[in-house]
C-alpha cells in the first residue's frame, strides 16, 4: 500500500502525501486504507509532533475513483464482515479521535466529495488560492459522507453548510477561507514552503500541550454536559502542568529565553 503514499519526516513533522497524481489522487480502497493506517501510525510515534496531509501533483483529492476499484480492506475478514464504518467513516475518526496530534491539511488543489471530507477532517487547513472545493453529492444523487455532515456544519454553521451542499457550490481558496472551510489561503507558488513553515512553527510548542489542547477541543464538540467538560479541561491542564515540558516552559519564561521542549 505504501506506493500510494509518500511519507517524509522533517524534524518532528511527518508529511503524508497522497500519491496518485495521475488520477488527481482519487481514492481507491488501497489508498484510502493507507491514509487511515498512516495517520494511526503517526499517532503512536512519539517522535512525530505534527502531521501534514497533502496531495502529490496539482490536486489534494478528487474524491472516489469511479474508473474501477479492486476491493480491499485493511481489516481482518471477520472484522470486515461486521464493519459499518469502512474507510470513509474512519477519516474523521482516525484524525480527530485516534490521533490527538495536530493534523494540518495542505489543500493544494481540488478537494471533491470524500476528498473534501478528508480535507475537512484535518484540524487546521491551509488552502491554495487555485484550489477548488466541492461536495458534489447532489450532482450524483447522493448524500454526504466522510464526516461532512459534522465538519461542514462545525466550520460554516447549519444553513451555510446546507446551502453549500444543496446548491452544489464550487469555491476557490479565498472563498473557502471566507466561508470558514480553511484558515489561511496561500498563493500556489508559495504553498509547499508555507505548509512546511507552518508545521515547523507548531513544533515550537510542547507536543504534550498540543495533544491535550486538541483532546479538549474535540471532547468539547462531542460533549453537551458543561460540568463534565469543565472537569475534563481541569484534568488535562493538571496533566500538562505535571510534564517536564511545562516546567521548562515556566523556567524559560522567567529567564526570558526560548524554551527547549523534549516531549516529556
PDB file of C-alpha atoms in Angstrom, residues 25-233:
ATOM      1  CA  UNK A  25      -5.248  11.423  -6.004  1.00  0.00           C
ATOM      2  CA  UNK A  26      -8.668   9.819  -6.390  1.00  0.00           C
ATOM      3  CA  UNK A  27      -9.482   7.343  -3.652  1.00  0.00           C
ATOM      4  CA  UNK A  28      -9.451   3.641  -4.257  1.00  0.00           C
ATOM      5  CA  UNK A  29      -9.653   1.214  -1.337  1.00  0.00           C
ATOM      6  CA  UNK A  30      -5.904   0.748  -1.061  1.00  0.00           C
ATOM      7  CA  UNK A  31      -5.093   4.461  -0.968  1.00  0.00           C
ATOM      8  CA  UNK A  32      -7.893   5.212   1.483  1.00  0.00           C
ATOM      9  CA  UNK A  33      -6.911   2.476   3.929  1.00  0.00           C
ATOM     10  CA  UNK A  34      -3.260   3.500   3.597  1.00  0.00           C
ATOM     11  CA  UNK A  35      -4.221   7.022   4.723  1.00  0.00           C
ATOM     12  CA  UNK A  36      -6.049   5.671   7.772  1.00  0.00           C
ATOM     13  CA  UNK A  37      -3.122   3.431   8.695  1.00  0.00           C
ATOM     14  CA  UNK A  38      -0.554   6.200   8.171  1.00  0.00           C
ATOM     15  CA  UNK A  39      -2.449   8.599  10.442  1.00  0.00           C
ATOM     16  CA  UNK A  40      -2.739   5.977  13.158  1.00  0.00           C
ATOM     17  CA  UNK A  41       0.958   5.092  12.826  1.00  0.00           C
ATOM     18  CA  UNK A  42       1.879   8.769  13.269  1.00  0.00           C
ATOM     19  CA  UNK A  43      -0.375   8.941  16.313  1.00  0.00           C
ATOM     20  CA  UNK A  44       1.589   6.175  18.035  1.00  0.00           C
ATOM     21  CA  UNK A  45       5.077   7.542  17.210  1.00  0.00           C
ATOM     22  CA  UNK A  46       6.404   9.873  19.917  1.00  0.00           C
ATOM     23  CA  UNK A  47       8.916  11.396  17.517  1.00  0.00           C
ATOM     24  CA  UNK A  48       6.028  12.831  15.462  1.00  0.00           C
ATOM     25  CA  UNK A  49       4.590  16.006  16.947  1.00  0.00           C
ATOM     26  CA  UNK A  50       2.706  17.391  13.929  1.00  0.00           C
ATOM     27  CA  UNK A  51       1.258  15.654  10.850  1.00  0.00           C
ATOM     28  CA  UNK A  52       0.867  17.330   7.452  1.00  0.00           C
ATOM     29  CA  UNK A  53      -1.526  15.785   4.922  1.00  0.00           C
ATOM     30  CA  UNK A  54      -1.408  16.883   1.288  1.00  0.00           C
ATOM     31  CA  UNK A  55      -1.706  15.639  -2.279  1.00  0.00           C
ATOM     32  CA  UNK A  56       1.018  14.954  -4.818  1.00  0.00           C
ATOM     33  CA  UNK A  57       0.789  16.901  -8.062  1.00  0.00           C
ATOM     34  CA  UNK A  58      -1.818  19.610  -8.562  1.00  0.00           C
ATOM     35  CA  UNK A  59      -4.734  18.096  -6.606  1.00  0.00           C
ATOM     36  CA  UNK A  60      -5.444  17.281  -2.997  1.00  0.00           C
ATOM     37  CA  UNK A  61      -8.001  14.529  -3.578  1.00  0.00           C
ATOM     38  CA  UNK A  62     -10.597  14.369  -6.351  1.00  0.00           C
ATOM     39  CA  UNK A  63     -12.882  12.009  -4.439  1.00  0.00           C
ATOM     40  CA  UNK A  64     -13.789   8.408  -5.132  1.00  0.00           C
ATOM     41  CA  UNK A  65     -12.097   6.807  -8.125  1.00  0.00           C
ATOM     42  CA  UNK A  66     -15.007   5.906 -10.396  1.00  0.00           C
ATOM     43  CA  UNK A  67     -12.804   4.275 -13.043  1.00  0.00           C
ATOM     44  CA  UNK A  68     -12.685   0.954 -11.213  1.00  0.00           C
ATOM     45  CA  UNK A  69     -11.565  -0.295  -7.850  1.00  0.00           C
ATOM     46  CA  UNK A  70     -10.252  -3.665  -6.727  1.00  0.00           C
ATOM     47  CA  UNK A  71     -11.939  -4.291  -3.365  1.00  0.00           C
ATOM     48  CA  UNK A  72      -9.519  -4.188  -0.478  1.00  0.00           C
ATOM     49  CA  UNK A  73      -9.759  -3.891   3.290  1.00  0.00           C
ATOM     50  CA  UNK A  74      -7.096  -3.466   5.944  1.00  0.00           C
ATOM     51  CA  UNK A  75      -9.375  -5.263   8.390  1.00  0.00           C
ATOM     52  CA  UNK A  76      -9.394  -8.955   9.153  1.00  0.00           C
ATOM     53  CA  UNK A  77     -12.056 -10.916   7.228  1.00  0.00           C
ATOM     54  CA  UNK A  78     -14.265 -11.296  10.296  1.00  0.00           C
ATOM     55  CA  UNK A  79     -13.980  -7.639  11.283  1.00  0.00           C
ATOM     56  CA  UNK A  80     -14.587  -6.555   7.685  1.00  0.00           C
ATOM     57  CA  UNK A  81     -17.760  -8.662   7.640  1.00  0.00           C
ATOM     58  CA  UNK A  82     -19.299  -6.708  10.512  1.00  0.00           C
ATOM     59  CA  UNK A  83     -17.686  -3.345   9.761  1.00  0.00           C
ATOM     60  CA  UNK A  84     -20.170  -0.495   9.396  1.00  0.00           C
ATOM     61  CA  UNK A  85     -17.685   2.381   9.054  1.00  0.00           C
ATOM     62  CA  UNK A  86     -15.430   1.319   6.145  1.00  0.00           C
ATOM     63  CA  UNK A  87     -12.550   3.723   5.362  1.00  0.00           C
ATOM     64  CA  UNK A  88     -14.871   6.580   4.548  1.00  0.00           C
ATOM     65  CA  UNK A  89     -16.114   6.717   8.124  1.00  0.00           C
ATOM     66  CA  UNK A  90     -12.628   6.351   9.540  1.00  0.00           C
ATOM     67  CA  UNK A  91     -11.096   9.512   8.091  1.00  0.00           C
ATOM     68  CA  UNK A  92     -12.671  11.746  10.737  1.00  0.00           C
ATOM     69  CA  UNK A  93     -12.455   9.118  13.470  1.00  0.00           C
ATOM     70  CA  UNK A  94      -8.745   8.492  12.902  1.00  0.00           C
ATOM     71  CA  UNK A  95      -7.731  12.129  12.508  1.00  0.00           C
ATOM     72  CA  UNK A  96      -9.794  13.636  15.313  1.00  0.00           C
ATOM     73  CA  UNK A  97     -10.214  10.817  17.855  1.00  0.00           C
ATOM     74  CA  UNK A  98      -7.421   8.310  17.379  1.00  0.00           C
ATOM     75  CA  UNK A  99      -4.732  10.895  16.617  1.00  0.00           C
ATOM     76  CA  UNK A 100      -4.511  13.606  19.258  1.00  0.00           C
ATOM     77  CA  UNK A 101      -1.651  15.369  17.451  1.00  0.00           C
ATOM     78  CA  UNK A 102      -2.360  18.351  15.182  1.00  0.00           C
ATOM     79  CA  UNK A 103      -3.074  17.242  11.625  1.00  0.00           C
ATOM     80  CA  UNK A 104      -2.571  20.094   9.169  1.00  0.00           C
ATOM     81  CA  UNK A 105      -4.365  19.802   5.853  1.00  0.00           C
ATOM     82  CA  UNK A 106      -2.410  21.146   2.904  1.00  0.00           C
ATOM     83  CA  UNK A 107      -5.229  21.624   0.416  1.00  0.00           C
ATOM     84  CA  UNK A 108      -3.015  22.217  -2.590  1.00  0.00           C
ATOM     85  CA  UNK A 109      -5.667  21.621  -5.258  1.00  0.00           C
ATOM     86  CA  UNK A 110      -9.061  20.074  -5.900  1.00  0.00           C
ATOM     87  CA  UNK A 111     -10.855  18.532  -2.918  1.00  0.00           C
ATOM     88  CA  UNK A 112     -14.068  16.826  -4.004  1.00  0.00           C
ATOM     89  CA  UNK A 113     -16.597  14.538  -2.322  1.00  0.00           C
ATOM     90  CA  UNK A 114     -14.836  12.162   0.052  1.00  0.00           C
ATOM     91  CA  UNK A 115     -11.654  14.125  -0.745  1.00  0.00           C
ATOM     92  CA  UNK A 116     -13.331  17.195   0.723  1.00  0.00           C
ATOM     93  CA  UNK A 117     -14.349  15.023   3.673  1.00  0.00           C
ATOM     94  CA  UNK A 118     -10.709  14.053   4.174  1.00  0.00           C
ATOM     95  CA  UNK A 119      -9.647  17.701   3.967  1.00  0.00           C
ATOM     96  CA  UNK A 120     -12.289  18.826   6.455  1.00  0.00           C
ATOM     97  CA  UNK A 121     -11.333  16.056   8.888  1.00  0.00           C
ATOM     98  CA  UNK A 122      -7.937  17.711   9.404  1.00  0.00           C
ATOM     99  CA  UNK A 123      -7.611  20.049  12.357  1.00  0.00           C
ATOM    100  CA  UNK A 124      -6.449  23.174  10.523  1.00  0.00           C
ATOM    101  CA  UNK A 125      -6.234  23.813   6.802  1.00  0.00           C
ATOM    102  CA  UNK A 126      -4.019  25.853   4.518  1.00  0.00           C
ATOM    103  CA  UNK A 127      -5.568  26.140   1.072  1.00  0.00           C
ATOM    104  CA  UNK A 128      -4.027  27.103  -2.243  1.00  0.00           C
ATOM    105  CA  UNK A 129      -5.586  30.097  -3.924  1.00  0.00           C
ATOM    106  CA  UNK A 130      -6.107  27.916  -7.018  1.00  0.00           C
ATOM    107  CA  UNK A 131      -7.814  25.067  -5.140  1.00  0.00           C
ATOM    108  CA  UNK A 132     -11.389  24.039  -5.893  1.00  0.00           C
ATOM    109  CA  UNK A 133     -13.554  22.686  -3.082  1.00  0.00           C
ATOM    110  CA  UNK A 134     -16.861  20.980  -3.826  1.00  0.00           C
ATOM    111  CA  UNK A 135     -19.030  18.420  -2.050  1.00  0.00           C
ATOM    112  CA  UNK A 136     -20.638  17.226  -5.276  1.00  0.00           C
ATOM    113  CA  UNK A 137     -23.100  14.759  -3.800  1.00  0.00           C
ATOM    114  CA  UNK A 138     -26.281  16.299  -5.195  1.00  0.00           C
ATOM    115  CA  UNK A 139     -24.741  16.086  -8.661  1.00  0.00           C
ATOM    116  CA  UNK A 140     -24.617  12.281  -8.407  1.00  0.00           C
ATOM    117  CA  UNK A 141     -27.844  11.839  -6.451  1.00  0.00           C
ATOM    118  CA  UNK A 142     -26.041  11.042  -3.206  1.00  0.00           C
ATOM    119  CA  UNK A 143     -25.873  12.338   0.336  1.00  0.00           C
ATOM    120  CA  UNK A 144     -22.683  13.432   2.105  1.00  0.00           C
ATOM    121  CA  UNK A 145     -20.316  11.017   3.810  1.00  0.00           C
ATOM    122  CA  UNK A 146     -16.709  11.111   5.113  1.00  0.00           C
ATOM    123  CA  UNK A 147     -17.872  13.122   8.116  1.00  0.00           C
ATOM    124  CA  UNK A 148     -19.038  16.136   6.112  1.00  0.00           C
ATOM    125  CA  UNK A 149     -22.387  16.376   7.913  1.00  0.00           C
ATOM    126  CA  UNK A 150     -20.314  17.002  11.039  1.00  0.00           C
ATOM    127  CA  UNK A 151     -17.327  19.007   9.796  1.00  0.00           C
ATOM    128  CA  UNK A 152     -19.068  21.347   7.372  1.00  0.00           C
ATOM    129  CA  UNK A 153     -21.689  22.235   9.960  1.00  0.00           C
ATOM    130  CA  UNK A 154     -18.936  22.902  12.523  1.00  0.00           C
ATOM    131  CA  UNK A 155     -16.993  25.064  10.097  1.00  0.00           C
ATOM    132  CA  UNK A 156     -19.782  27.003   8.399  1.00  0.00           C
ATOM    133  CA  UNK A 157     -22.900  26.725  10.518  1.00  0.00           C
ATOM    134  CA  UNK A 158     -26.073  24.864   9.612  1.00  0.00           C
ATOM    135  CA  UNK A 159     -27.577  26.999   6.848  1.00  0.00           C
ATOM    136  CA  UNK A 160     -24.329  27.775   5.036  1.00  0.00           C
ATOM    137  CA  UNK A 161     -23.360  24.104   5.090  1.00  0.00           C
ATOM    138  CA  UNK A 162     -26.784  23.075   3.818  1.00  0.00           C
ATOM    139  CA  UNK A 163     -26.736  25.629   1.018  1.00  0.00           C
ATOM    140  CA  UNK A 164     -23.141  24.805   0.069  1.00  0.00           C
ATOM    141  CA  UNK A 165     -24.120  21.175  -0.486  1.00  0.00           C
ATOM    142  CA  UNK A 166     -27.682  21.630  -1.823  1.00  0.00           C
ATOM    143  CA  UNK A 167     -26.532  24.194  -4.381  1.00  0.00           C
ATOM    144  CA  UNK A 168     -23.525  22.069  -5.377  1.00  0.00           C
ATOM    145  CA  UNK A 169     -21.259  25.082  -4.986  1.00  0.00           C
ATOM    146  CA  UNK A 170     -17.607  25.137  -6.013  1.00  0.00           C
ATOM    147  CA  UNK A 171     -15.349  27.573  -4.155  1.00  0.00           C
ATOM    148  CA  UNK A 172     -11.734  28.606  -4.631  1.00  0.00           C
ATOM    149  CA  UNK A 173      -9.177  29.113  -1.887  1.00  0.00           C
ATOM    150  CA  UNK A 174     -10.099  32.669  -0.971  1.00  0.00           C
ATOM    151  CA  UNK A 175     -13.818  31.871  -0.843  1.00  0.00           C
ATOM    152  CA  UNK A 176     -13.071  28.763   1.229  1.00  0.00           C
ATOM    153  CA  UNK A 177     -11.419  30.933   3.878  1.00  0.00           C
ATOM    154  CA  UNK A 178     -14.308  33.406   3.789  1.00  0.00           C
ATOM    155  CA  UNK A 179     -16.762  30.552   4.413  1.00  0.00           C
ATOM    156  CA  UNK A 180     -14.697  29.047   7.233  1.00  0.00           C
ATOM    157  CA  UNK A 181     -13.590  25.948   5.325  1.00  0.00           C
ATOM    158  CA  UNK A 182      -9.920  26.831   5.854  1.00  0.00           C
ATOM    159  CA  UNK A 183      -7.905  29.203   7.993  1.00  0.00           C
ATOM    160  CA  UNK A 184      -5.356  30.522   5.501  1.00  0.00           C
ATOM    161  CA  UNK A 185      -5.109  30.969   1.745  1.00  0.00           C
ATOM    162  CA  UNK A 186      -1.677  30.790   0.115  1.00  0.00           C
ATOM    163  CA  UNK A 187      -0.530  31.547  -3.430  1.00  0.00           C
ATOM    164  CA  UNK A 188       0.191  28.350  -5.355  1.00  0.00           C
ATOM    165  CA  UNK A 189       3.854  29.217  -5.891  1.00  0.00           C
ATOM    166  CA  UNK A 190       4.400  29.602  -2.143  1.00  0.00           C
ATOM    167  CA  UNK A 191       2.215  26.750  -0.967  1.00  0.00           C
ATOM    168  CA  UNK A 192       4.737  23.976  -0.266  1.00  0.00           C
ATOM    169  CA  UNK A 193       7.087  26.321   1.591  1.00  0.00           C
ATOM    170  CA  UNK A 194       4.306  27.836   3.679  1.00  0.00           C
ATOM    171  CA  UNK A 195       2.881  24.426   4.637  1.00  0.00           C
ATOM    172  CA  UNK A 196       6.293  23.274   5.846  1.00  0.00           C
ATOM    173  CA  UNK A 197       6.914  26.571   7.634  1.00  0.00           C
ATOM    174  CA  UNK A 198       3.575  26.435   9.440  1.00  0.00           C
ATOM    175  CA  UNK A 199       4.043  22.850  10.615  1.00  0.00           C
ATOM    176  CA  UNK A 200       7.519  23.656  11.891  1.00  0.00           C
ATOM    177  CA  UNK A 201       6.097  26.667  13.730  1.00  0.00           C
ATOM    178  CA  UNK A 202       3.730  24.354  15.610  1.00  0.00           C
ATOM    179  CA  UNK A 203       6.719  22.261  16.681  1.00  0.00           C
ATOM    180  CA  UNK A 204       7.959  25.211  18.728  1.00  0.00           C
ATOM    181  CA  UNK A 205       5.378  24.233  21.345  1.00  0.00           C
ATOM    182  CA  UNK A 206       5.355  21.264  23.687  1.00  0.00           C
ATOM    183  CA  UNK A 207       3.773  18.242  21.966  1.00  0.00           C
ATOM    184  CA  UNK A 208       2.152  17.325  25.267  1.00  0.00           C
ATOM    185  CA  UNK A 209       0.410  20.690  25.452  1.00  0.00           C
ATOM    186  CA  UNK A 210      -0.716  20.441  21.812  1.00  0.00           C
ATOM    187  CA  UNK A 211      -2.114  16.936  22.281  1.00  0.00           C
ATOM    188  CA  UNK A 212      -4.059  17.872  25.389  1.00  0.00           C
ATOM    189  CA  UNK A 213      -5.305  21.053  23.701  1.00  0.00           C
ATOM    190  CA  UNK A 214      -6.646  19.036  20.779  1.00  0.00           C
ATOM    191  CA  UNK A 215      -8.195  16.434  23.083  1.00  0.00           C
ATOM    192  CA  UNK A 216     -10.043  19.166  24.944  1.00  0.00           C
ATOM    193  CA  UNK A 217     -11.463  20.809  21.833  1.00  0.00           C
ATOM    194  CA  UNK A 218     -12.513  17.505  20.266  1.00  0.00           C
ATOM    195  CA  UNK A 219     -14.197  16.474  23.508  1.00  0.00           C
ATOM    196  CA  UNK A 220     -15.990  19.812  23.756  1.00  0.00           C
ATOM    197  CA  UNK A 221     -17.507  19.301  20.308  1.00  0.00           C
ATOM    198  CA  UNK A 222     -18.900  15.953  21.465  1.00  0.00           C
ATOM    199  CA  UNK A 223     -19.998  16.954  24.969  1.00  0.00           C
ATOM    200  CA  UNK A 224     -23.338  18.511  25.899  1.00  0.00           C
ATOM    201  CA  UNK A 225     -22.564  18.431  29.620  1.00  0.00           C
ATOM    202  CA  UNK A 226     -20.913  21.683  30.718  1.00  0.00           C
ATOM    203  CA  UNK A 227     -19.849  20.416  34.128  1.00  0.00           C
ATOM    204  CA  UNK A 228     -18.316  17.276  32.620  1.00  0.00           C
ATOM    205  CA  UNK A 229     -16.385  19.337  30.074  1.00  0.00           C
ATOM    206  CA  UNK A 230     -15.054  21.698  32.746  1.00  0.00           C
ATOM    207  CA  UNK A 231     -13.791  18.724  34.753  1.00  0.00           C
ATOM    208  CA  UNK A 232     -12.167  17.339  31.604  1.00  0.00           C
ATOM    209  CA  UNK A 233     -10.396  20.659  31.000  1.00  0.00           C
TER     210      UNK A 233
END
